[in-house]
Coordinates of C-alpha atoms and ligand atoms in Angstrom, one line a residue:
X1 CA 92.7 -49.5 -89.8
X2 CA 94.6 -46.4 -88.7
X3 CA 94.9 -42.7 -89.4
X4 CA 98.0 -41.3 -91.1
X5 CA 99.5 -38.1 -89.7
X6 CA 101.3 -35.7 -91.9
X7 CA 103.4 -32.9 -90.2
X8 CA 104.2 -29.6 -91.8
X9 CA 108.0 -29.2 -92.0
X10 CA 108.0 -25.7 -90.5
X11 CA 106.1 -26.6 -87.3
X12 CA 107.1 -25.3 -83.9
X13 CA 109.5 -22.7 -82.6
X14 CA 110.7 -20.2 -85.2
X15 CA 114.3 -19.0 -85.1
X16 CA 113.5 -16.0 -83.0
X17 CA 111.4 -17.8 -80.4
X18 CA 113.9 -20.7 -80.1
X19 CA 116.6 -18.2 -79.6
X20 CA 114.6 -16.3 -76.9
X21 CA 113.7 -19.5 -75.1
X22 CA 117.3 -20.7 -75.2
X23 CA 118.5 -17.3 -73.8
X24 CA 116.0 -17.4 -70.9
X25 CA 116.7 -21.0 -70.0
X26 CA 120.5 -20.4 -70.2
X27 CA 120.1 -17.3 -67.9
X28 CA 117.9 -19.3 -65.5
X29 CA 120.6 -21.9 -65.1
X30 CA 123.1 -19.2 -64.0
X31 CA 122.0 -18.3 -60.5
X32 CA 123.1 -14.7 -60.3
X33 CA 120.1 -12.5 -59.6
X34 CA 116.3 -12.8 -59.8
X35 CA 115.2 -13.4 -63.4
X36 CA 112.2 -11.7 -65.1
X37 CA 110.8 -11.7 -68.5
X38 CA 109.4 -8.4 -69.7
X39 CA 105.8 -9.6 -70.5
X40 CA 105.1 -13.2 -71.2
X41 CA 108.1 -14.7 -73.1
X42 CA 105.8 -16.3 -75.7
X43 CA 102.2 -17.0 -76.1
X44 CA 102.2 -20.6 -75.1
X45 CA 100.7 -21.8 -71.8
X46 CA 103.0 -24.9 -71.4
X47 CA 106.2 -22.9 -71.8
X48 CA 105.0 -20.2 -69.5
X49 CA 104.1 -22.6 -66.7
X50 CA 107.5 -24.3 -67.1
X51 CA 109.3 -20.9 -66.7
X52 CA 107.2 -20.2 -63.7
X53 CA 108.3 -23.6 -62.2
X54 CA 111.9 -22.5 -62.7
X55 CA 111.2 -19.3 -60.7
X56 CA 111.2 -16.9 -63.7
X57 CA 108.6 -14.1 -63.1
X58 CA 106.7 -12.0 -65.6
X59 CA 106.9 -8.3 -65.1
X60 CA 105.0 -5.7 -67.1
X61 CA 105.9 -2.4 -65.5
X62 CA 109.6 -1.4 -66.0
X63 CA 109.3 0.8 -62.8
X64 CA 108.7 -2.3 -60.7
X65 CA 111.9 -4.1 -61.7
X66 CA 114.1 -4.4 -58.7
X67 CA 117.7 -3.2 -58.8
X68 CA 120.2 -5.9 -59.6
X69 CA 117.3 -8.0 -61.2
X70 CA 117.8 -9.5 -64.6
X71 CA 115.2 -8.7 -67.3
X72 CA 114.9 -10.7 -70.5
X73 CA 113.4 -8.7 -73.4
X74 CA 111.3 -11.2 -75.3
X75 CA 111.5 -11.9 -79.1
X76 CA 108.8 -9.2 -79.8
X77 CA 111.1 -6.5 -78.6
X78 CA 110.2 -3.4 -76.6
X79 CA 110.1 0.4 -77.3
X80 CA 113.5 2.0 -76.8
X81 CA 112.2 4.1 -73.9
X82 CA 111.3 1.0 -72.0
X83 CA 114.9 -0.3 -72.3
X84 CA 116.0 3.1 -71.0
X85 CA 113.8 2.9 -67.9
X86 CA 115.0 -0.7 -67.1
X87 CA 118.5 0.5 -67.5
X88 CA 117.9 3.4 -65.1
X89 CA 116.3 1.0 -62.6
X90 CA 119.8 -0.6 -62.3
X91 CA 118.6 -3.9 -63.7
X92 CA 120.6 -6.0 -66.2
X93 CA 119.0 -6.3 -69.6
X94 CA 119.2 -9.6 -71.4
X95 CA 118.1 -8.7 -74.9
X96 CA 116.3 -11.6 -76.7
X97 CA 114.7 -9.5 -79.3
X98 CA 114.5 -11.5 -82.5
X99 CA 117.1 -10.2 -85.0
X100 CA 114.4 -9.9 -87.6
X101 CA 112.3 -7.7 -85.4
X102 CA 115.4 -5.7 -84.5
X103 CA 115.9 -5.1 -88.2
X104 CA 112.4 -3.6 -88.6
X105 CA 113.2 -1.3 -85.6
X106 CA 116.4 -0.2 -87.5
X107 CA 114.4 0.5 -90.7
X108 CA 111.8 2.5 -88.9
X109 CA 114.3 4.5 -87.0
X110 CA 116.2 5.4 -90.1
X111 CA 113.1 6.2 -92.1
X112 CA 111.7 8.3 -89.3
X113 CA 114.9 10.3 -89.0
X114 CA 114.6 11.0 -92.7
X115 CA 111.3 12.7 -91.8
X116 CA 109.0 10.1 -93.3
X117 CA 105.6 9.1 -91.8
X118 CA 105.7 5.4 -90.7
X119 CA 102.8 3.1 -91.4
X120 CA 103.0 -0.3 -89.6
X121 CA 100.6 -2.8 -91.0
X122 CA 99.7 -4.8 -87.9
X123 CA 97.7 -5.0 -84.7
X124 CA 98.3 -1.9 -82.7
X125 CA 97.7 -3.9 -79.5
X126 CA 100.4 -6.5 -80.3
X127 CA 103.6 -6.1 -78.2
X128 CA 105.8 -6.2 -81.3
X129 CA 103.8 -3.4 -83.0
X130 CA 103.9 -1.3 -79.7
X131 CA 107.7 -1.8 -79.6
X132 CA 108.0 -0.8 -83.3
X133 CA 105.9 2.3 -82.8
X134 CA 108.3 3.3 -80.0
X135 CA 111.2 3.4 -82.5
X136 CA 109.2 5.7 -84.9
X137 CA 108.6 8.6 -82.5
X138 CA 105.4 10.6 -83.2
X139 CA 104.8 10.2 -86.9
X140 CA 103.5 6.7 -86.9
X141 CA 100.3 4.8 -87.4
X142 CA 99.5 1.1 -86.9
X143 CA 97.0 0.0 -89.5
X144 CA 94.9 -3.1 -89.1
X145 CA 91.9 -2.2 -91.4
X146 CA 91.2 -0.3 -94.6
X147 CA 89.2 2.3 -92.6
X148 CA 92.4 3.4 -90.7
X149 CA 94.0 4.5 -94.0
X150 CA 92.0 7.7 -93.7
X151 CA 94.2 8.7 -90.7
X152 CA 97.4 8.8 -92.7
X153 CA 98.4 12.4 -93.4
X154 CA 98.3 13.2 -97.1
X155 CA 101.1 15.7 -97.3
X156 CA 104.0 13.5 -96.0
X157 CA 106.3 10.9 -97.6
X158 CA 105.3 7.5 -96.3
X159 CA 107.2 4.4 -95.4
X160 CA 105.3 1.2 -95.0
X161 CA 106.5 -1.8 -92.9
X162 CA 104.7 -4.9 -91.6
X163 CA 104.3 -6.7 -88.3
X164 CA 106.6 -9.7 -88.8
X165 CA 103.7 -12.2 -88.4
X166 CA 101.3 -10.3 -90.7
X167 CA 99.1 -12.1 -93.2
X168 CA 100.7 -11.8 -96.6
X169 CA 97.5 -11.2 -98.5
X170 CA 96.3 -8.5 -96.2
X171 CA 99.6 -6.8 -96.3
X172 CA 99.6 -6.8 -100.1
X173 CA 96.0 -5.5 -100.3
X174 CA 96.7 -2.6 -97.8
X175 CA 100.0 -1.6 -99.4
X176 CA 98.4 -1.5 -102.9
X177 CA 95.7 0.7 -101.5
X178 CA 98.3 3.0 -99.9
X179 CA 100.2 3.3 -103.1
X180 CA 97.0 4.1 -105.0
X181 CA 96.0 6.8 -102.6
X182 CA 99.3 8.5 -101.8
X183 CA 102.1 9.7 -104.0
X184 CA 105.4 9.2 -102.2
X185 CA 105.4 5.7 -100.7
X186 CA 108.2 3.3 -100.1
X187 CA 107.3 -0.2 -98.9
X188 CA 109.5 -2.7 -96.9
X189 CA 108.0 -6.1 -96.8
X190 CA 109.1 -7.1 -93.3
X191 CA 106.9 -10.1 -92.9
X192 CA 109.2 -12.8 -91.6
X193 CA 110.0 -15.6 -94.0
X194 CA 109.2 -18.1 -91.3
X195 CA 105.6 -16.8 -91.3
X196 CA 105.5 -16.8 -95.1
X197 CA 106.7 -20.4 -95.1
X198 CA 104.3 -21.6 -92.5
X199 CA 101.3 -20.1 -94.2
X200 CA 102.4 -21.4 -97.6
X201 CA 102.9 -24.9 -96.1
X202 CA 99.4 -24.9 -94.5
X203 CA 97.9 -24.2 -97.9
X204 CA 99.9 -27.1 -99.5
X205 CA 99.2 -29.4 -96.6
X206 CA 95.4 -28.7 -96.9
X207 CA 95.5 -30.1 -100.4
X208 CA 96.3 -33.7 -99.3
X209 CA 94.6 -34.1 -96.0
X210 CA 91.1 -34.6 -94.6
X211 CA 91.6 -32.2 -91.7
X212 CA 94.3 -30.0 -90.1
X213 CA 95.1 -29.8 -86.5
X214 CA 96.9 -26.5 -85.6
X215 CA 98.8 -26.6 -82.3
X216 CA 99.5 -23.4 -80.4
X217 CA 98.4 -20.9 -77.7
X218 CA 94.9 -19.6 -78.1
X219 CA 96.2 -16.0 -77.8
X220 CA 99.2 -16.6 -80.2
X221 CA 98.6 -14.3 -83.1
X222 CA 100.6 -16.4 -85.6
X223 CA 98.8 -19.6 -84.6
X224 CA 95.4 -17.9 -85.1
X225 CA 96.5 -16.8 -88.5
X226 CA 97.5 -20.3 -89.4
X227 CA 94.0 -21.4 -88.4
X228 CA 92.5 -18.6 -90.6
X229 CA 94.7 -19.6 -93.6
X230 CA 93.8 -23.3 -93.1
X231 CA 90.1 -22.5 -92.9
X232 CA 90.3 -20.4 -96.1
X233 CA 91.3 -23.5 -98.0
X234 CA 88.0 -25.1 -97.1
X235 CA 89.5 -28.0 -95.0
X236 CA 88.3 -28.6 -91.5
X237 CA 90.8 -26.9 -89.1
X238 CA 91.0 -27.5 -85.4
X239 CA 93.0 -25.2 -83.1
X240 CA 94.2 -26.9 -79.9
X241 CA 96.7 -26.0 -77.2
X242 CA 97.7 -29.5 -76.3
X243 CA 96.8 -33.2 -76.9
X244 CA 94.2 -33.0 -74.2
X245 CA 92.0 -30.9 -76.5
X246 CA 91.9 -33.4 -79.3
X247 CA 88.2 -34.5 -79.9
X248 CA 88.5 -38.0 -81.2
X249 CA 85.0 -38.2 -82.5
X250 CA 85.7 -35.4 -85.0
X251 CA 88.7 -37.1 -86.4
X252 CA 87.7 -40.8 -86.3
X253 CA 87.7 -42.7 -89.6
X254 CA 89.6 -40.1 -91.5
X255 CA 92.5 -41.2 -93.7
X256 CA 95.1 -38.4 -93.3
X257 CA 95.3 -35.6 -90.8
X258 CA 97.7 -32.7 -91.2
X259 CA 99.5 -31.2 -88.2
X260 CA 101.1 -27.8 -88.0
X261 CA 102.0 -25.5 -85.1
X262 CA 102.5 -21.9 -84.3
X263 CA 106.0 -20.3 -83.9
X264 CA 105.6 -20.4 -80.1
X265 CA 104.7 -24.1 -79.8
X266 CA 107.5 -26.3 -78.3
X267 CA 108.3 -29.6 -80.1
X268 CA 107.4 -31.8 -77.1
X269 CA 103.8 -30.5 -77.3
X270 CA 103.6 -31.2 -81.0
X271 CA 105.1 -34.7 -80.4
X272 CA 102.4 -35.4 -77.8
X273 CA 99.7 -34.3 -80.2
X274 CA 101.0 -36.5 -83.0
X275 CA 101.4 -39.5 -80.6
X276 CA 97.7 -39.2 -79.7
X277 CA 96.5 -38.7 -83.2
X278 CA 98.3 -41.8 -84.4
X279 CA 96.3 -43.8 -82.0
X280 CA 92.9 -42.7 -83.4
X281 CA 91.1 -45.2 -85.6
X282 CA 91.2 -44.2 -89.3
X283 CA 90.7 -45.5 -92.8
X284 CA 94.3 -46.2 -93.9
X285 CA 95.7 -49.7 -94.4
X286 CA 97.9 -50.4 -91.4
X287 CA 100.8 -52.2 -93.1
X288 CA 103.1 -49.2 -93.3
X289 CA 102.2 -48.0 -89.9
X290 CA 103.2 -51.4 -88.5
X291 CA 106.5 -51.1 -90.2
X292 CA 106.9 -47.6 -88.8
X293 CA 106.0 -48.7 -85.3
X294 CA 108.5 -51.6 -85.6
X295 CA 111.1 -49.1 -86.7
X296 CA 110.2 -46.8 -83.8
X297 CA 110.5 -49.7 -81.4
X298 CA 114.0 -50.5 -82.6
X299 CA 115.0 -46.9 -82.2
X300 CA 113.3 -46.3 -78.8
X301 CA 114.7 -49.5 -77.3
X302 CA 118.2 -48.7 -78.5
X303 CA 118.5 -51.9 -80.4
X304 CA 119.0 -50.0 -83.7
X305 CA 121.8 -47.8 -82.4
X306 CA 123.5 -50.8 -80.8
X307 CA 123.3 -52.6 -84.1
X308 CA 125.0 -49.5 -85.7
X309 CA 127.9 -49.7 -83.2
X310 CA 128.2 -53.5 -83.9
X311 CA 128.4 -52.8 -87.6
X312 CA 131.2 -50.4 -87.1
X313 CA 133.3 -53.3 -85.7
X314 CA 133.5 -54.6 -89.3
X315 CA 134.9 -51.2 -90.3
X316 CA 137.3 -51.2 -87.4
X317 CA 138.7 -54.7 -88.3
X318 CA 139.0 -53.8 -92.0
X319 CA 140.9 -50.6 -91.2
X320 CA 143.2 -52.3 -88.8
X321 CA 143.7 -55.3 -91.0
X322 CA 142.3 -57.8 -88.4
X323 CA 140.3 -60.9 -89.0
X324 CA 136.7 -60.2 -87.9
X325 CA 135.3 -62.2 -85.0
X326 CA 131.6 -62.3 -84.0
X327 CA 132.3 -61.4 -80.3
X328 CA 133.6 -58.0 -81.4
X329 CA 130.2 -57.3 -82.9
X330 CA 128.3 -58.6 -79.8
X331 CA 130.5 -56.7 -77.4
X332 CA 130.1 -53.3 -79.2
X333 CA 126.3 -54.1 -79.6
X334 CA 125.9 -54.9 -75.9
X335 CA 128.1 -52.1 -74.5
X336 CA 126.4 -49.4 -76.5
X337 CA 122.9 -50.9 -75.9
X338 CA 123.3 -51.1 -72.1
X339 CA 125.2 -47.8 -71.6
X340 CA 122.8 -45.7 -73.7
X341 CA 119.8 -47.3 -72.0
X342 CA 121.1 -46.9 -68.5
X343 CA 122.2 -43.3 -69.1
X344 CA 118.9 -42.5 -70.7
X345 CA 116.9 -44.0 -67.9
X346 CA 118.8 -41.9 -65.4
X347 CA 118.1 -38.9 -67.5
X348 CA 114.4 -39.3 -67.7
X349 CA 113.6 -35.6 -66.9
X350 CA 115.3 -34.3 -70.1
X351 CA 113.7 -37.1 -72.2
X352 CA 110.2 -35.8 -71.0
X353 CA 110.9 -32.7 -73.1
X354 CA 113.1 -34.1 -75.8
X355 CA 111.1 -37.2 -76.6
X356 CA 107.8 -37.7 -74.7
X357 CA 107.0 -40.9 -76.4
X358 CA 110.4 -42.4 -75.4
X359 CA 109.8 -41.4 -71.9
X360 CA 106.4 -43.2 -71.9
X361 CA 108.2 -46.3 -73.2
X362 CA 110.9 -46.1 -70.5
X363 CA 108.3 -45.5 -67.8
X364 CA 106.4 -48.5 -68.9
X365 CA 109.3 -50.9 -69.4
X366 CA 112.0 -49.1 -67.2
X367 CA 112.5 -51.9 -64.7
X368 CA 112.6 -54.7 -67.3
X369 CA 115.0 -52.6 -69.4
X370 CA 117.4 -52.1 -66.5
X371 CA 117.4 -55.8 -65.6
X372 CA 117.9 -56.6 -69.3
X373 CA 120.8 -54.1 -69.6
X374 CA 122.5 -55.6 -66.6
X375 CA 122.1 -59.1 -68.1
X376 CA 123.6 -57.8 -71.3
X377 CA 126.6 -56.4 -69.4
X378 CA 127.2 -59.7 -67.8
X379 CA 126.9 -61.5 -71.1
X380 CA 129.4 -59.3 -72.9
X381 CA 131.9 -59.6 -70.1
X382 CA 131.4 -63.4 -70.4
X383 CA 132.0 -63.2 -74.2
X384 CA 135.1 -61.1 -73.7
X385 CA 136.5 -63.4 -71.0
X386 CA 135.8 -66.8 -72.7
X387 CA 135.9 -66.0 -76.4
X388 CA 138.6 -63.4 -76.5
X389 CA 141.9 -63.0 -74.8
X390 CA 142.3 -61.6 -71.3
X391 CA 143.2 -58.0 -72.2
X392 CA 139.9 -57.2 -74.0
X393 CA 138.1 -58.5 -70.9
X394 CA 140.0 -56.1 -68.6
X395 CA 139.5 -53.2 -71.0
X396 CA 135.8 -53.9 -71.3
X397 CA 135.5 -54.2 -67.5
X398 CA 137.1 -50.8 -67.1
X399 CA 134.9 -49.3 -69.8
X400 CA 131.8 -50.7 -68.0
X401 CA 132.9 -49.2 -64.7
X402 CA 133.5 -45.8 -66.3
X403 CA 130.2 -46.0 -68.2
X404 CA 128.2 -46.8 -65.1
X405 CA 130.1 -44.3 -63.1
X406 CA 129.2 -41.5 -65.5
X407 CA 126.0 -40.9 -63.6
X408 CA 127.2 -41.4 -60.1
X409 CA 128.7 -38.8 -57.7
X410 CA 132.3 -39.6 -57.0
X411 CA 133.7 -36.2 -56.1
X412 CA 133.8 -35.5 -52.3
X413 CA 131.1 -33.0 -51.3
X414 CA 133.7 -30.5 -50.0
X415 CA 135.2 -30.3 -53.5
X416 CA 132.0 -30.0 -55.4
X417 CA 131.6 -26.2 -54.7
X418 CA 135.1 -25.5 -55.8
X419 CA 135.1 -27.5 -59.1
X420 CA 131.3 -27.2 -59.8
X421 CA 130.4 -30.8 -60.5
X422 CA 130.1 -34.1 -58.6
X423 CA 129.7 -36.5 -61.5
X424 CA 131.3 -36.8 -64.9
X425 CA 127.8 -36.2 -66.4
X426 CA 127.9 -32.7 -64.9
X427 CA 131.1 -31.6 -66.7
X428 CA 129.9 -29.2 -69.4
X429 CA 130.0 -30.9 -72.8
X430 CA 131.0 -34.2 -71.3
X431 CA 128.1 -36.2 -72.7
X432 CA 129.0 -35.6 -76.3
X433 CA 132.7 -36.1 -75.7
X434 CA 132.5 -39.2 -73.5
X435 CA 129.9 -40.9 -75.8
X436 CA 132.3 -40.5 -78.7
X437 CA 135.3 -41.7 -76.7
X438 CA 133.3 -44.7 -75.5
X439 CA 132.3 -45.7 -79.1
X440 CA 135.7 -45.1 -80.4
X441 CA 137.5 -47.1 -77.7
X442 CA 135.2 -50.2 -77.7
X443 CA 135.0 -50.4 -81.4
X444 CA 138.7 -49.9 -82.0
X445 CA 140.5 -51.4 -79.0
X446 CA 138.6 -54.6 -78.3
X447 CA 139.8 -56.2 -81.6
X448 CA 143.3 -54.6 -81.2
X449 CA 143.7 -55.9 -77.6
X450 CA 142.5 -59.4 -78.7
X451 CA 145.2 -59.7 -81.4
X452 CA 147.9 -57.7 -79.5
X453 CA 151.0 -56.4 -81.2
X454 CA 152.5 -52.9 -81.1
X455 CA 150.2 -50.0 -80.9
X456 CA 150.7 -48.2 -84.2
X457 CA 149.4 -45.2 -86.1
X458 CA 146.8 -47.6 -87.7
X459 CA 145.1 -48.1 -84.3
X460 CA 145.2 -44.4 -83.5
X461 CA 143.8 -43.5 -86.9
X462 CA 141.0 -46.0 -86.6
X463 CA 140.1 -44.7 -83.2
X464 CA 140.0 -41.1 -84.6
X465 CA 137.6 -42.3 -87.4
X466 CA 135.3 -44.1 -84.9
X467 CA 135.5 -41.2 -82.5
X468 CA 134.6 -38.7 -85.2
X469 CA 131.6 -40.5 -86.6
X470 CA 130.2 -41.0 -83.1
X471 CA 130.9 -37.4 -82.2
X472 CA 129.0 -36.2 -85.3
X473 CA 126.1 -38.4 -84.4
X474 CA 125.9 -37.4 -80.7
X475 CA 126.4 -33.7 -81.4
X476 CA 123.7 -33.7 -84.0
X477 CA 121.2 -35.2 -81.6
X478 CA 122.4 -32.8 -78.9
X479 CA 121.5 -30.0 -81.3
X480 CA 118.0 -31.4 -81.7
X481 CA 117.6 -31.8 -77.9
X482 CA 118.7 -28.3 -76.9
X483 CA 115.3 -27.3 -75.6
X484 CA 114.8 -30.2 -73.2
X485 CA 118.5 -30.1 -72.1
X486 CA 118.3 -26.4 -71.3
X487 CA 115.0 -26.9 -69.3
X488 CA 116.6 -29.5 -67.0
X489 CA 119.9 -27.5 -66.9
X490 CA 122.1 -30.0 -68.8
X491 CA 125.2 -28.5 -70.4
X492 CA 125.7 -30.3 -73.7
X493 CA 128.1 -29.2 -76.4
X494 CA 125.6 -27.1 -78.3
X495 CA 124.6 -25.4 -75.0
X496 CA 128.1 -24.6 -74.0
X497 CA 129.2 -23.4 -77.5
X498 CA 125.9 -22.0 -78.8
X499 CA 123.9 -23.2 -81.8
X500 CA 125.9 -21.4 -84.5
X501 CA 129.3 -22.5 -83.3
X502 CA 128.1 -26.0 -82.8
X503 CA 126.8 -26.2 -86.3
X504 CA 130.1 -24.9 -87.5
X505 CA 132.0 -27.5 -85.4
X506 CA 129.9 -30.4 -86.7
X507 CA 130.4 -29.2 -90.3
X508 CA 134.2 -28.9 -89.7
X509 CA 134.3 -32.3 -88.1
X510 CA 132.5 -33.9 -91.1
X511 CA 135.0 -32.1 -93.4
X512 CA 138.0 -33.2 -91.4
X513 CA 136.8 -36.8 -91.2
X514 CA 136.3 -36.9 -95.0
X515 CA 139.8 -35.4 -95.7
X516 CA 141.4 -37.6 -93.1
X517 CA 139.8 -40.8 -94.5
X518 CA 140.6 -39.8 -98.0
X519 CA 144.3 -39.0 -97.4
X520 CA 144.9 -42.1 -95.3
X521 CA 143.2 -44.5 -97.7
X522 CA 144.1 -42.8 -101.1
X523 CA 147.8 -43.0 -100.1
X524 CA 147.2 -46.6 -98.9
X525 CA 149.9 -45.8 -96.4
X526 CA 147.8 -46.4 -93.3
X527 CA 144.4 -47.6 -94.4
X528 CA 143.7 -50.0 -97.4
X529 CA 142.9 -48.0 -100.5
X530 CA 139.3 -49.3 -100.6
X531 CA 138.6 -47.5 -97.4
X532 CA 137.9 -44.6 -99.7
X533 CA 134.4 -46.2 -100.3
X534 CA 133.4 -45.2 -96.7
X535 CA 133.3 -41.7 -98.0
X536 CA 129.9 -42.5 -99.6
X537 CA 128.0 -43.2 -96.3
X538 CA 129.9 -40.3 -94.7
X539 CA 128.5 -38.1 -97.5
X540 CA 125.0 -39.5 -96.8
X541 CA 125.5 -38.8 -93.1
X542 CA 126.5 -35.2 -93.9
X543 CA 123.4 -34.6 -96.0
X544 CA 121.2 -35.8 -93.2
X545 CA 123.0 -33.7 -90.6
X546 CA 122.7 -30.6 -92.7
X547 CA 119.0 -31.3 -93.4
X548 CA 118.5 -31.6 -89.6
X549 CA 120.1 -28.2 -89.2
X550 CA 117.5 -26.5 -91.5
X551 CA 114.6 -28.5 -90.1
X552 CA 115.0 -28.9 -86.4
X553 CA 111.6 -30.6 -86.2
X554 CA 112.2 -34.1 -87.5
X555 CA 109.3 -35.8 -85.8
X556 CA 109.6 -39.2 -84.2
X557 CA 112.6 -41.4 -84.9
X558 CA 113.2 -40.7 -88.6
X559 CA 116.3 -38.7 -88.0
X560 CA 117.9 -41.2 -85.6
X561 CA 116.9 -44.1 -87.9
X562 CA 118.3 -42.6 -91.1
X563 CA 121.5 -41.3 -89.4
X564 CA 122.2 -44.8 -88.0
X565 CA 121.7 -46.3 -91.4
X566 CA 125.0 -44.5 -92.4
X567 CA 126.9 -46.8 -89.9
X568 CA 125.1 -49.9 -91.2
X569 CA 126.2 -48.9 -94.7
X570 CA 129.8 -48.5 -93.6
X571 CA 129.6 -51.9 -91.9
X572 CA 128.2 -53.6 -95.1
X573 CA 130.9 -52.0 -97.2
X574 CA 133.5 -53.3 -94.9
X575 CA 131.9 -56.7 -94.8
X576 CA 131.9 -56.8 -98.6
X577 CA 135.5 -55.7 -98.8
X578 CA 136.7 -58.2 -96.3
X579 CA 135.0 -61.3 -97.8
Ligands
SF4_1 S1 108.2 -15.1 -86.5 FE1 110.1 -14.4 -87.5 S2 110.3 -12.3 -86.7 FE2 108.9 -13.3 -85.3 S3 110.2 -14.1 -83.7 FE3 109.9 -15.7 -85.2 S4 111.7 -15.5 -86.5 FE4 111.5 -13.6 -85.4

C-alpha cells in the first residue's frame, strides 16, 4: 500500500521570483565585477546558500556598496531613495524588481502626486511595503490591523493599495471598513494574481486530501499565508523547508497528501519533497503507482525517448518513399539512447537541480549505464555495417564520434580565451541545436544512405521536419530546466534568448512546421498527401508545449512522457499508412 501525492499546479517560483533568480544567476555567470543582492534575494534558505556558494553577497546598507560593484535589486523592490544612493556610490544597478511590484510603485507615485493619502494594506516591516512607502513620500500609512485605521487622517482623499502577497479576505475586510469610515476612497486591488491563485488552489486541494504539506522558507510571508489558508480549511497542514523536515509518523497510513509551495521555493526542493512523500507507506492501492513508477523508469533511463526517435524512422521512410527496415529503428533508438545518456551523465551537476530524482538514479546506476551505452553503440555500428550498406555505417560512425566529442575539449588552450569555449557543449545554445541536428540527421539520412540515389528536395524536407520536431522538444525542456542550467552556468537557447523570446521562437517553430508540412503534403508535390495526418500529433504536441509554458512546474516525468507520445503517434500513423 502506498500514499498518493497531489501537487498544486501553482507551486514554486512565481513569475517575479523566477525572473529575479534568473537575472541574478545570469549576472553571476558574467564575471565583470563583484555581485551583491540588496537584502536576501528571496526567503528561501536553499537558494540563499546556493547564491553564497556562487560568491554572491548580501548587502543591506547602500552606503557600504563598493564602487564598480554590481547590485541586484530583488523582486520586492526598494524605495527610490535607496536606488539613488546606490547610484551615487558608483555601483551598477541590476533591477530585478517584479514588474507587478513596479506597477504598484507607479500607482502610489501617481496618486501621491495628486495629493491623496496612501494606505498600504500590508506588513510595515516587509521589504516590499517599505519600498512602496518610499514611493509615496510623507502621506502614507501601512495598515496590518483594524486598530491602525484610527491613524488615517479624516480630512484627506484616500487611495488604498495592497502588499502584493496580502491575504485576500483580510484586504477585503479592511477596505470595506475604510470605505465605511471615510468619504473619498479609491481602492486598487494590487494583490498579485499568483498569490490569489495559490490561496484558491490550497482551498481546493484541501477538499480532496488527508493532509497538506507546504514547502517554503519559515520566514517567507507568502508561504506562511498558505499555511494559514490551509489550516483555516480544517485540514492538517505541515510547513517544512525541505524534505529533511518531513515527519513520517504524522503522514503514515494516509491515502492522499497534497503538496504546495511558496512563491520562493525552487522546483528541485519541491521535487525532493514529493520523492520522499511517495516512499511513505499509505492506504492507497499500489497498482497505478506501479504503472507510474514503470513510466518514470522508462523516462529516466532514456528508453522512452529512444523509442520515440525509433518511431520517427517510420515517418522518415514514409516521407521519403523508402521501404522501412528494422535496423533503421534500432539505429535511431540506440544512437539517441546512448548519446542522451552519456551527455546527461557528464552533465550531472545541472541534473541535480533540474531533476534530483534522475540524478539519484544516475548516481546509483551510472557505471552500469555507461557500459550499457557503449555496448549499444557497438551494437548499432554492427547493425549498420552488416545489415545495411557501407555508407550508413560511415555516417553513423561519424555521428557517434561527433556525439561523444560534444563533451570533450578539442580547442587548443591558447585559443580558448579568444573564442570563449573549449568544447562544442560550451557554445551558447549548442545543446538545443546539436540535439535537433543529431535527431534529424540519424532519422533522415540512415535510410537515405542505405538506399542511395540523388539527394533531392525530399530528403532535405524530411530532414527539416525531423529537425524541427526535435528542436521543439529540446527547446521546451530547456525552458523547463532554466533554473538548474543557470545555476551551473550552462547557456542553453532560452538562457541566451531569454524566456519570452524563446517561447515566441518555439511557437513560431510549431507554426512553421505545421504550415511546411501542410503545404508539402497537400500539394503532394514533395510528400505523399496522407502526410497531412501528421498534423494531428503535431497539434497535440503544440497543446502540451503551450500548457508547459503556463505551468512550468510539471512534476516528475509527465511532461516528457506525454510530449514523446506525440512522436509515437506520428510513428504509428506512418506505420498504418505504409502497410
Ligand atoms: S508574488 Fe506576484 S508580485 Fe510578488 S514577486 Fe511574485 S509575481 Fe511578483
